[in-house]
Amino acid sequence: MRNFDERDSVVCQNVQGVLSEYIDNLLPARQMLEVEKHLTQCRDCAEARSQLQATIKLLQTAERFDTSNDFMAKLHARLDSVEPSIIAPSPKRTLSVWLEGLREAFQGRRAPALGLGFSLAALAFIALTQQPAAFHAAPVPKPAPVVPVASISEPLRQNVALTASNPFDDPLAANLEARSAIKESDVPSDVEAMQ
Amino acid sequence: MPESKLSPQTKAVLQLLRRKIRPGAEYAGEQVTESSGGNVSRQRIRGDRGGRIRVDYTSPTDMVGDFLVIAPDQFRNYHRAANRLDIAMWPGAWSEFEKRIFGAIRDGRIQANKVGEEVIAGRNAAIVELKSDISLGGDVKKFWIDEETGIQLKNERSNARGLISRSYMTSITVGPAAGVQPRDFYPPAPPGARVNTLFPHFKPQFATVQEAARQLTFTPVEPATLPSGFHLRGVWVFNLPKGKTGALLRYTDNFTTFSLFQRPARPEFKEHPAHNAQGQRNIQRWRVPAPTTDLEVVYIGTLTPEQAEALHTSLR
């Protein structure tokens, strides 16, 4: 495979953006050939294709379960007792944000949008026509005690993550400072949250 | 301004920065990080041509066993002492930052210049300096970029008061001899680790404090005045135990950022001095009076002490 060229980064981004459609054979013929040609020349993208195929195979072969009627209620109860959670915005905002994300993702890409549409229709058909099998829920384990992450450590860890999202910043320095600030805290639960 | 109309020097700098984000070779080595207050850590680093970085801490003692994975679309941070893995996913974030910073360089809002050359860990590096035109804090970011591969060998961050932090390689192996494997960047959660998802929604949930306030159990405060050029990027709201809530306000001038995290003050909470022995403190905690209850406000940023103090004073 040939060496990296600065134009490759753009090509790789484009190819990796359509790998899902390529695997599902949903791309126009010409684009399929271009992607295939790139995959024979680019180790990174070939690796990304292999990993995606492995993930799809895992999902296809994983054991399926049908859940009890109170599964979601129990799940939320466990989540509420263990972790601070982000408050969900209003359903209208969630839908509009989701739709905006879809529009951005499929801008100019009709085939993947149609593919998604067909997939959603298929899922809806299956959901409406299949009868759930009987399922006996496994006993719910005792929830973990509430961790006092209502402390300085949570915003500092989030700040480290936000710093890492910027390729022109230094998350290692942010991580080091966060550790130091937590250790200095006078609030016992701040330090306990590290344990 | 289109890139074709830029000076050859600026075009060359943009090219170096692009290669810094996605280097031309995989690599492995040792690195040191120093931050304000005399904090030092050492790490073993591995990186690939997609820009992904794996960091395994080798010191200080209480960070040994911790690791970070930094990638264009995600972040993982494992804390051995707490056996906790923090994960954040942000599809497209690096591309967004790249577009924003490169656009600002092309428009002249960020000055980007090659200011020298130096040998770091045995490799020839070009030194690229970024300065924001509007940042009166005098924030400067410098990157030592390997001329052959684009690998970042060192970086420094300064404000008007001086050096804030730096990270630099002390040894490096480049290419296949580095032994970097794709699986290095997908470490499994260690046995029994609690997986904590940070920022399930990478983009801020609310554009203004007023919108976020409807979800909070307290009346939030915001600065009446901001350092020149800064604006609110957005607000995240968090559930805290015992039915309480917290808010994270993030501000940016499109070059640097600072955050204000606030929640109702706990009885044992105390403010710390604004400056450490080195003269500045990038994480400060303030007790702020508010209409319903005093608030703990955690400031995280690289403003000068004077700017941070002005921010503190203006909170209401």
Short mmCIF file of C-alpha atoms in Angstrom, two decimals:
data_model
loop_
_atom_site.label_atom_id
_atom_site.label_comp_id
_atom_site.label_asym_id
_atom_site.label_seq_id
_atom_site.Cartn_x
_atom_site.Cartn_y
_atom_site.Cartn_z
CA MET A 1 0.00 0.00 0.00
CA ARG A 2 1.31 3.47 -0.81
CA ASN A 3 2.51 6.06 1.66
CA PHE A 4 0.36 8.69 3.25
CA ASP A 5 -0.29 11.86 1.27
CA GLU A 6 -1.98 14.94 2.62
CA ARG A 7 -4.87 14.47 0.17
CA ASP A 8 -5.39 10.99 1.54
CA SER A 9 -6.79 12.34 4.81
CA VAL A 10 -9.70 13.91 2.95
CA VAL A 11 -10.22 10.81 0.80
CA CYS A 12 -10.03 8.54 3.84
CA GLN A 13 -12.60 10.64 5.65
CA ASN A 14 -14.93 10.42 2.67
CA VAL A 15 -14.45 6.68 2.29
CA GLN A 16 -14.89 5.93 5.96
CA GLY A 17 -18.05 8.02 5.90
CA VAL A 18 -19.68 5.66 3.38
CA LEU A 19 -18.25 2.35 4.58
CA SER A 20 -21.58 1.26 5.99
CA GLU A 21 -23.32 1.81 2.67
CA TYR A 22 -20.42 0.13 0.85
CA ILE A 23 -20.76 -3.00 2.98
CA ASP A 24 -24.52 -3.02 2.40
CA ASN A 25 -23.92 -2.57 -1.34
CA LEU A 26 -26.04 0.57 -1.40
CA LEU A 27 -23.66 2.90 -3.20
CA PRO A 28 -23.92 3.79 -6.87
CA ALA A 29 -21.77 1.48 -8.97
CA ARG A 30 -19.14 4.07 -9.73
CA GLN A 31 -18.75 5.00 -6.07
CA MET A 32 -18.53 1.31 -5.14
CA LEU A 33 -15.61 0.92 -7.53
CA GLU A 34 -13.86 4.03 -6.18
CA VAL A 35 -14.23 2.87 -2.59
CA GLU A 36 -13.06 -0.61 -3.49
CA LYS A 37 -10.00 0.78 -5.22
CA HIS A 38 -9.15 2.94 -2.20
CA LEU A 39 -9.54 -0.01 0.16
CA THR A 40 -6.94 -1.97 -1.77
CA GLN A 41 -4.52 0.92 -1.35
CA CYS A 42 -5.19 2.18 2.16
CA ARG A 43 -4.40 0.03 5.20
CA ASP A 44 -6.29 2.27 7.66
CA CYS A 45 -9.51 2.25 5.68
CA ALA A 46 -9.22 -1.49 5.05
CA GLU A 47 -8.84 -1.98 8.79
CA ALA A 48 -11.86 0.26 9.45
CA ARG A 49 -13.88 -1.85 6.97
CA SER A 50 -12.83 -5.07 8.73
CA GLN A 51 -13.79 -3.70 12.12
CA LEU A 52 -17.16 -2.51 10.85
CA GLN A 53 -17.84 -5.89 9.26
CA ALA A 54 -16.88 -7.62 12.50
CA THR A 55 -19.23 -5.35 14.45
CA ILE A 56 -22.10 -6.02 12.05
CA LYS A 57 -21.50 -9.76 12.28
CA LEU A 58 -21.45 -9.55 16.06
CA LEU A 59 -24.76 -7.72 16.09
CA GLN A 60 -26.29 -10.19 13.66
CA THR A 61 -25.23 -13.23 15.63
CA ALA A 62 -25.72 -11.91 19.17
CA GLU A 63 -28.36 -13.63 21.22
CA ARG A 64 -31.66 -11.76 21.24
CA PHE A 65 -33.86 -11.20 24.24
CA ASP A 66 -37.36 -9.97 24.65
CA THR A 67 -37.83 -7.90 27.75
CA SER A 68 -40.45 -7.85 30.46
CA ASN A 69 -43.06 -5.10 30.56
CA ASP A 70 -41.35 -3.32 33.42
CA PHE A 71 -37.80 -3.55 31.99
CA MET A 72 -37.50 0.16 31.12
CA ALA A 73 -38.85 1.25 34.49
CA LYS A 74 -36.29 -0.92 36.29
CA LEU A 75 -33.49 0.30 34.02
CA HIS A 76 -34.25 3.95 34.70
CA ALA A 77 -34.49 3.27 38.41
CA ARG A 78 -31.04 1.71 38.37
CA LEU A 79 -29.55 4.53 36.30
CA ASP A 80 -31.04 7.17 38.58
CA SER A 81 -29.55 5.51 41.61
CA VAL A 82 -26.06 5.05 40.21
CA GLU A 83 -25.04 7.91 37.96
CA PRO A 84 -25.79 11.57 37.53
CA SER A 85 -27.43 11.84 34.16
CA ILE A 86 -27.78 14.59 31.63
CA ILE A 87 -31.27 16.03 31.76
CA ALA A 88 -32.94 15.24 28.45
CA PRO A 89 -34.17 18.23 26.56
CA SER A 90 -37.82 18.45 25.52
CA PRO A 91 -39.09 15.80 23.07
CA LYS A 92 -39.66 18.50 20.47
CA ARG A 93 -36.08 19.67 20.79
CA THR A 94 -34.83 16.06 20.74
CA LEU A 95 -36.76 15.40 17.53
CA SER A 96 -35.59 18.64 15.89
CA VAL A 97 -31.95 17.98 16.88
CA TRP A 98 -32.24 14.41 15.59
CA LEU A 99 -33.76 15.56 12.32
CA GLU A 100 -31.05 18.21 11.92
CA GLY A 101 -28.41 15.57 12.49
CA LEU A 102 -30.03 13.34 9.89
CA ARG A 103 -30.17 16.19 7.39
CA GLU A 104 -26.48 16.95 7.93
CA ALA A 105 -25.53 13.29 7.73
CA PHE A 106 -27.40 12.65 4.50
CA GLN A 107 -26.90 15.98 2.80
CA GLY A 108 -26.32 15.17 -0.86
CA ARG A 109 -26.35 11.47 -0.14
CA ARG A 110 -29.62 10.13 -1.34
CA ALA A 111 -28.70 6.47 -1.33
CA PRO A 112 -27.82 6.23 2.37
CA ALA A 113 -30.95 8.22 3.25
CA LEU A 114 -33.09 5.83 1.23
CA GLY A 115 -31.25 2.93 2.81
CA LEU A 116 -32.03 4.26 6.27
CA GLY A 117 -35.64 4.83 5.27
CA PHE A 118 -36.02 1.25 4.07
CA SER A 119 -34.32 -0.05 7.21
CA LEU A 120 -36.65 1.92 9.45
CA ALA A 121 -39.66 0.72 7.49
CA ALA A 122 -38.45 -2.86 7.80
CA LEU A 123 -37.93 -2.48 11.54
CA ALA A 124 -41.41 -1.03 11.93
CA PHE A 125 -42.87 -3.95 9.96
CA ILE A 126 -41.05 -6.47 12.12
CA ALA A 127 -42.06 -4.70 15.32
CA LEU A 128 -45.70 -4.68 14.32
CA THR A 129 -45.93 -8.24 13.09
CA GLN A 130 -43.70 -10.20 15.49
CA GLN A 131 -45.05 -11.57 18.73
CA PRO A 132 -42.66 -11.33 21.68
CA ALA A 133 -41.67 -14.63 23.18
CA ALA A 134 -42.08 -15.18 26.86
CA PHE A 135 -39.09 -13.93 28.84
CA HIS A 136 -38.27 -14.31 32.46
CA ALA A 137 -36.19 -11.35 33.55
CA ALA A 138 -33.03 -12.15 35.43
CA PRO A 139 -33.08 -10.92 39.01
CA VAL A 140 -32.06 -7.28 39.19
CA PRO A 141 -28.83 -7.01 41.20
CA LYS A 142 -28.72 -4.67 44.15
CA PRO A 143 -27.99 -1.17 42.82
CA ALA A 144 -24.56 0.23 43.56
CA PRO A 145 -24.51 2.93 46.25
CA VAL A 146 -24.85 6.48 45.00
CA VAL A 147 -21.37 7.72 44.28
CA PRO A 148 -20.92 11.31 45.46
CA VAL A 149 -19.80 12.49 42.06
CA ALA A 150 -21.68 15.73 42.77
CA SER A 151 -18.24 16.99 43.42
CA ILE A 152 -15.57 19.02 41.78
CA SER A 153 -14.31 15.87 40.01
CA GLU A 154 -17.25 15.57 37.60
CA PRO A 155 -16.95 18.98 35.90
CA LEU A 156 -13.18 18.64 35.83
CA ARG A 157 -13.37 15.25 34.09
CA GLN A 158 -15.86 16.67 31.64
CA ASN A 159 -13.53 19.59 30.99
CA VAL A 160 -10.71 17.14 30.22
CA ALA A 161 -12.98 15.43 27.69
CA LEU A 162 -13.95 18.74 26.10
CA THR A 163 -10.27 19.70 25.89
CA ALA A 164 -9.53 16.43 24.10
CA SER A 165 -12.22 17.20 21.52
CA ASN A 166 -10.03 20.05 20.25
CA PRO A 167 -6.95 18.86 18.34
CA PHE A 168 -5.26 22.20 19.15
CA ASP A 169 -5.52 21.81 22.91
CA ASP A 170 -3.63 19.76 25.53
CA PRO A 171 -5.89 17.31 27.38
CA LEU A 172 -2.92 15.83 29.23
CA ALA A 173 -2.27 19.16 30.94
CA ALA A 174 -5.99 19.50 31.69
CA ASN A 175 -6.02 15.98 33.17
CA LEU A 176 -3.01 16.74 35.36
CA GLU A 177 -4.52 19.97 36.66
CA ALA A 178 -7.85 18.28 37.32
CA ARG A 179 -6.17 15.63 39.47
CA SER A 180 -4.31 18.29 41.41
CA ALA A 181 -7.45 20.37 42.01
CA ILE A 182 -9.41 17.37 43.26
CA LYS A 183 -6.69 16.43 45.71
CA GLU A 184 -6.61 19.98 47.07
CA SER A 185 -10.34 20.08 47.74
CA ASP A 186 -11.57 20.61 51.30
CA VAL A 187 -14.75 18.70 50.60
CA PRO A 188 -14.38 15.05 51.70
CA SER A 189 -16.74 13.77 49.02
CA ASP A 190 -14.58 15.40 46.33
CA VAL A 191 -11.66 13.21 47.32
CA GLU A 192 -13.85 10.18 48.01
CA ALA A 193 -15.19 10.43 44.48
CA MET A 194 -11.70 9.62 43.26
CA GLN A 195 -11.77 6.27 45.12
CA MET B 1 -9.77 34.38 2.15
CA PRO B 2 -9.28 31.33 -0.09
CA GLU B 3 -6.15 29.33 0.61
CA SER B 4 -4.83 29.99 -2.88
CA LYS B 5 -4.46 33.69 -2.05
CA LEU B 6 -2.52 33.14 1.16
CA SER B 7 1.18 33.80 1.43
CA PRO B 8 3.48 30.79 0.86
CA GLN B 9 4.49 30.99 4.53
CA THR B 10 0.89 30.76 5.75
CA LYS B 11 0.13 27.93 3.34
CA ALA B 12 3.15 26.05 4.65
CA VAL B 13 1.99 26.56 8.23
CA LEU B 14 -1.50 25.28 7.40
CA GLN B 15 0.07 22.24 5.81
CA LEU B 16 2.13 21.57 8.96
CA LEU B 17 -0.97 21.90 11.15
CA ARG B 18 -2.93 19.50 8.93
CA ARG B 19 -0.16 16.94 9.23
CA LYS B 20 -0.05 17.47 12.98
CA ILE B 21 -3.68 16.37 13.20
CA ARG B 22 -3.14 13.33 10.95
CA PRO B 23 0.55 12.41 10.98
CA GLY B 24 2.25 10.53 8.20
CA ALA B 25 3.51 7.69 10.39
CA GLU B 26 2.70 5.73 13.49
CA TYR B 27 4.93 6.34 16.50
CA ALA B 28 5.62 5.41 20.11
CA GLY B 29 7.69 7.04 22.81
CA GLU B 30 7.91 8.67 26.20
CA GLN B 31 6.49 12.07 27.06
CA VAL B 32 6.48 14.54 29.96
CA THR B 33 3.64 16.95 30.80
CA GLU B 34 4.10 19.95 33.07
CA SER B 35 1.31 22.27 34.19
CA SER B 36 1.02 25.33 36.39
CA GLY B 37 1.60 24.69 40.06
CA GLY B 38 4.59 22.48 39.41
CA ASN B 39 2.55 19.41 38.49
CA VAL B 40 4.41 16.86 36.38
CA SER B 41 3.35 13.57 34.81
CA ARG B 42 5.13 11.11 32.55
CA GLN B 43 3.50 8.92 29.96
CA ARG B 44 4.12 6.26 27.38
CA ILE B 45 2.58 7.44 24.11
CA ARG B 46 1.44 5.60 21.00
CA GLY B 47 -0.04 7.31 17.94
CA ASP B 48 -1.28 6.34 14.51
CA ARG B 49 -1.76 8.01 11.15
CA GLY B 50 -5.43 8.65 11.84
CA GLY B 51 -4.47 11.05 14.64
CA ARG B 52 -5.40 8.67 17.44
CA ILE B 53 -3.25 8.76 20.58
CA ARG B 54 -2.98 6.26 23.42
CA VAL B 55 -1.48 7.55 26.67
CA ASP B 56 -0.43 5.25 29.53
CA TYR B 57 0.71 7.06 32.67
CA THR B 58 4.02 6.01 34.23
CA SER B 59 4.13 8.73 36.91
CA PRO B 60 3.18 10.15 39.38
CA THR B 61 2.47 7.07 41.42
CA ASP B 62 -1.24 7.74 41.81
CA MET B 63 -1.68 7.95 38.03
CA VAL B 64 0.16 4.73 37.19
CA GLY B 65 -2.35 2.40 35.56
CA ASP B 66 -4.46 5.28 34.21
CA PHE B 67 -4.79 5.60 30.45
CA LEU B 68 -6.28 7.97 27.90
CA VAL B 69 -7.34 7.37 24.31
CA ILE B 70 -7.78 10.52 22.27
CA ALA B 71 -9.28 10.12 18.80
CA PRO B 72 -11.01 12.32 16.23
CA ASP B 73 -14.38 10.87 17.24
CA GLN B 74 -14.06 9.76 20.86
CA PHE B 75 -12.26 9.98 24.18
CA ARG B 76 -11.61 7.41 26.90
CA ASN B 77 -10.09 8.13 30.29
CA TYR B 78 -9.50 5.26 32.70
CA HIS B 79 -8.88 6.04 36.39
CA ARG B 80 -7.32 3.02 38.07
CA ALA B 81 -7.90 4.17 41.68
CA ALA B 82 -11.64 4.50 41.08
CA ASN B 83 -11.73 1.65 38.51
CA ARG B 84 -13.80 3.96 36.32
CA LEU B 85 -13.72 4.44 32.57
CA ASP B 86 -15.00 7.79 31.30
CA ILE B 87 -16.10 7.77 27.68
CA ALA B 88 -17.15 10.64 25.44
CA MET B 89 -18.18 10.37 21.78
CA TRP B 90 -18.04 13.35 19.46
CA PRO B 91 -18.44 12.48 15.78
CA GLY B 92 -17.03 15.23 13.64
CA ALA B 93 -15.69 17.39 16.50
CA TRP B 94 -12.09 17.47 15.29
CA SER B 95 -13.24 18.32 11.77
CA GLU B 96 -15.36 21.12 13.19
CA PHE B 97 -12.44 22.56 15.16
CA GLU B 98 -10.15 22.15 12.18
CA LYS B 99 -12.55 24.12 9.96
CA ARG B 100 -12.99 26.81 12.62
CA ILE B 101 -9.30 27.32 13.37
CA PHE B 102 -8.18 27.10 9.73
CA GLY B 103 -10.93 29.49 8.73
CA ALA B 104 -9.75 31.93 11.40
CA ILE B 105 -6.15 31.59 10.15
CA ARG B 106 -7.20 32.23 6.57
CA ASP B 107 -9.19 35.31 7.69
CA GLY B 108 -6.38 36.62 9.80
CA ARG B 109 -8.28 36.34 13.08
CA ILE B 110 -5.65 33.88 14.26
CA GLN B 111 -2.03 34.57 13.43
CA ALA B 112 -0.15 31.41 12.52
CA ASN B 113 3.58 31.60 11.90
CA LYS B 114 6.56 29.32 11.77
CA VAL B 115 8.84 30.89 14.38
CA GLY B 116 11.78 28.51 14.44
CA GLU B 117 13.18 25.03 14.34
CA GLU B 118 14.44 22.79 17.08
CA VAL B 119 15.51 19.20 17.61
CA ILE B 120 13.15 17.35 19.96
CA ALA B 121 13.77 13.70 20.92
CA GLY B 122 16.32 13.52 18.10
CA ARG B 123 13.96 14.73 15.37
CA ASN B 124 13.89 18.01 13.46
CA ALA B 125 10.82 20.01 14.37
CA ALA B 126 9.29 23.16 12.91
CA ILE B 127 7.88 25.47 15.60
CA VAL B 128 4.43 26.84 14.73
CA GLU B 129 2.97 29.61 16.87
CA LEU B 130 -0.74 30.49 16.98
CA LYS B 131 -1.94 33.77 18.46
CA SER B 132 -5.46 35.04 18.56
CA ASP B 133 -5.94 38.54 17.23
CA ILE B 134 -8.72 39.32 19.66
CA SER B 135 -7.48 37.53 22.73
CA LEU B 136 -6.24 40.29 25.03
CA GLY B 137 -5.17 37.61 27.44
CA GLY B 138 -2.22 37.13 25.14
CA ASP B 139 -2.90 33.43 24.73
CA VAL B 140 -0.28 31.72 22.60
CA LYS B 141 -0.16 28.10 21.48
CA LYS B 142 3.06 26.65 20.10
CA PHE B 143 3.50 23.31 18.41
CA TRP B 144 6.76 21.59 17.59
CA ILE B 145 5.89 19.49 14.54
CA ASP B 146 8.17 16.83 13.10
CA GLU B 147 9.10 18.09 9.64
CA GLU B 148 9.18 14.62 8.11
CA THR B 149 5.99 13.06 9.51
CA GLY B 150 3.89 15.84 11.11
CA ILE B 151 4.04 14.14 14.52
CA GLN B 152 3.62 16.64 17.37
CA LEU B 153 6.82 16.41 19.42
CA LYS B 154 6.07 19.21 21.86
CA ASN B 155 3.41 21.80 22.65
CA GLU B 156 3.30 24.84 24.92
CA ARG B 157 0.49 27.02 26.11
CA SER B 158 1.05 30.53 27.51
CA ASN B 159 -0.97 33.57 28.45
CA ALA B 160 0.13 37.13 29.25
CA ARG B 161 1.45 35.94 32.61
CA GLY B 162 3.69 33.29 31.13
CA LEU B 163 3.83 29.54 30.56
CA ILE B 164 0.69 27.61 31.52
CA SER B 165 1.55 24.09 30.44
CA ARG B 166 3.66 22.02 28.11
CA SER B 167 4.04 18.46 26.94
CA TYR B 168 7.14 17.14 25.18
CA MET B 169 8.49 13.86 23.90
CA THR B 170 11.72 12.64 25.47
CA SER B 171 12.15 9.63 23.16
CA ILE B 172 10.36 8.42 20.05
CA THR B 173 10.31 5.56 17.55
CA VAL B 174 8.62 6.24 14.23
CA GLY B 175 7.10 3.89 11.68
CA PRO B 176 6.48 0.12 11.80
CA ALA B 177 9.28 -0.28 14.36
CA ALA B 178 7.04 1.53 16.87
CA GLY B 179 4.88 -1.60 16.95
CA VAL B 180 1.58 0.30 17.06
CA GLN B 181 -1.53 -1.82 16.49
CA PRO B 182 -5.14 -0.67 15.81
CA ARG B 183 -6.27 -2.57 18.91
CA ASP B 184 -4.09 -0.26 21.04
CA PHE B 185 -6.77 2.42 20.59
CA TYR B 186 -9.70 0.23 21.63
CA PRO B 187 -8.68 -0.92 25.11
CA PRO B 188 -11.43 -2.91 26.79
CA ALA B 189 -12.82 -1.71 30.10
CA PRO B 190 -10.79 -3.40 32.86
CA PRO B 191 -12.66 -6.07 34.87
CA GLY B 192 -15.35 -4.59 37.08
CA ALA B 193 -14.78 -1.05 35.82
CA ARG B 194 -17.68 1.35 36.03
CA VAL B 195 -18.26 2.91 32.63
CA ASN B 196 -19.27 6.55 32.84
CA THR B 197 -20.54 8.28 29.71
CA LEU B 198 -19.52 11.91 29.62
CA PHE B 199 -21.50 14.26 27.45
CA PRO B 200 -23.95 11.86 25.82
CA HIS B 201 -24.77 14.89 23.69
CA PHE B 202 -21.51 16.50 22.65
CA LYS B 203 -23.11 19.72 21.47
CA PRO B 204 -24.43 21.94 24.27
CA GLN B 205 -28.00 21.27 25.23
CA PHE B 206 -28.96 24.91 25.63
CA ALA B 207 -27.82 28.01 23.79
CA THR B 208 -28.52 30.42 26.64
CA VAL B 209 -28.49 30.42 30.41
CA GLN B 210 -32.16 31.48 30.42
CA GLU B 211 -33.18 28.32 28.55
CA ALA B 212 -31.08 26.12 30.84
CA ALA B 213 -32.44 27.82 33.95
CA ARG B 214 -35.85 26.20 33.40
CA GLN B 215 -34.25 22.81 34.07
CA LEU B 216 -32.32 23.87 37.16
CA THR B 217 -33.26 23.71 40.84
CA PHE B 218 -31.46 27.00 41.52
CA THR B 219 -31.10 30.39 39.86
CA PRO B 220 -27.85 30.31 37.85
CA VAL B 221 -25.36 33.16 37.66
CA GLU B 222 -23.52 34.37 34.61
CA PRO B 223 -20.81 36.99 34.09
CA ALA B 224 -22.05 40.52 33.52
CA THR B 225 -18.87 41.21 31.55
CA LEU B 226 -16.70 38.81 29.57
CA PRO B 227 -13.08 39.06 28.44
CA SER B 228 -12.89 40.67 25.02
CA GLY B 229 -13.95 38.40 22.19
CA PHE B 230 -15.55 35.70 24.33
CA HIS B 231 -19.11 34.49 23.96
CA LEU B 232 -21.18 31.72 25.48
CA ARG B 233 -20.82 28.55 23.45
CA GLY B 234 -23.55 26.75 25.32
CA VAL B 235 -24.83 25.22 28.54
CA TRP B 236 -25.09 21.61 29.75
CA VAL B 237 -27.34 20.68 32.67
CA PHE B 238 -26.68 17.72 34.96
CA ASN B 239 -28.70 15.77 37.46
CA LEU B 240 -26.94 15.49 40.79
CA PRO B 241 -27.86 13.20 43.72
CA LYS B 242 -30.68 14.10 46.09
CA GLY B 243 -32.65 15.78 43.33
CA LYS B 244 -30.18 18.60 42.81
CA THR B 245 -28.90 19.93 39.49
CA GLY B 246 -25.72 21.53 38.19
CA ALA B 247 -24.88 23.55 35.11
CA LEU B 248 -21.75 23.86 32.98
CA LEU B 249 -21.38 27.11 31.03
CA ARG B 250 -18.69 27.09 28.37
CA TYR B 251 -17.27 30.26 26.81
CA THR B 252 -14.96 30.67 23.85
CA ASP B 253 -13.31 33.29 21.66
CA ASN B 254 -12.89 30.55 19.05
CA PHE B 255 -9.26 30.17 20.13
CA THR B 256 -9.39 29.45 23.84
CA THR B 257 -12.17 28.40 26.13
CA PHE B 258 -13.10 28.58 29.77
CA SER B 259 -15.83 26.86 31.75
CA LEU B 260 -17.97 27.78 34.73
CA PHE B 261 -19.56 24.88 36.57
CA GLN B 262 -22.10 25.85 39.19
CA ARG B 263 -24.30 24.12 41.75
CA PRO B 264 -25.79 24.99 45.13
CA ALA B 265 -22.94 25.40 47.62
CA ARG B 266 -22.25 22.57 50.02
CA PRO B 267 -21.76 23.62 53.68
CA GLU B 268 -18.11 22.50 53.79
CA PHE B 269 -17.19 24.21 50.51
CA LYS B 270 -14.41 26.81 50.78
CA GLU B 271 -12.87 29.12 48.27
CA HIS B 272 -9.19 28.68 47.58
CA PRO B 273 -6.69 31.49 46.94
CA ALA B 274 -6.91 32.74 43.38
CA HIS B 275 -3.20 32.37 42.76
CA ASN B 276 -0.73 29.62 43.43
CA ALA B 277 2.97 30.18 44.02
CA GLN B 278 3.52 30.53 40.28
CA GLY B 279 1.04 33.39 40.11
CA GLN B 280 -1.91 31.81 38.39
CA ARG B 281 -4.37 29.03 38.96
CA ASN B 282 -6.26 27.51 36.08
CA ILE B 283 -8.90 25.91 38.30
CA GLN B 284 -10.52 28.17 40.88
CA ARG B 285 -13.49 27.74 43.16
CA TRP B 286 -15.68 30.66 44.11
CA ARG B 287 -18.58 31.03 46.50
CA VAL B 288 -21.10 33.31 44.83
CA PRO B 289 -24.21 34.76 46.47
CA ALA B 290 -27.33 34.07 44.44
CA PRO B 291 -31.05 34.86 44.90
CA THR B 292 -32.07 31.50 46.37
CA THR B 293 -28.83 30.01 47.72
CA ASP B 294 -25.11 30.55 47.61
CA LEU B 295 -23.49 28.77 44.68
CA GLU B 296 -20.22 26.90 44.25
CA VAL B 297 -18.73 28.01 40.97
CA VAL B 298 -15.75 26.14 39.55
CA TYR B 299 -13.82 28.14 36.99
CA ILE B 300 -11.59 26.16 34.59
CA GLY B 301 -9.56 28.12 32.07
CA THR B 302 -6.34 29.89 31.18
CA LEU B 303 -7.34 33.52 31.62
CA THR B 304 -4.87 35.75 33.40
CA PRO B 305 -5.51 36.19 37.15
CA GLU B 306 -6.78 39.70 36.45
CA GLN B 307 -9.27 38.48 33.84
CA ALA B 308 -10.41 35.64 36.11
CA GLU B 309 -10.87 38.05 39.00
CA ALA B 310 -12.93 40.40 36.84
CA LEU B 311 -15.03 37.42 35.76
CA HIS B 312 -15.54 36.40 39.38
CA THR B 313 -16.53 39.90 40.43
CA SER B 314 -19.05 40.24 37.62
CA LEU B 315 -20.94 37.01 38.34
CA ARG B 316 -24.58 37.65 39.12
#
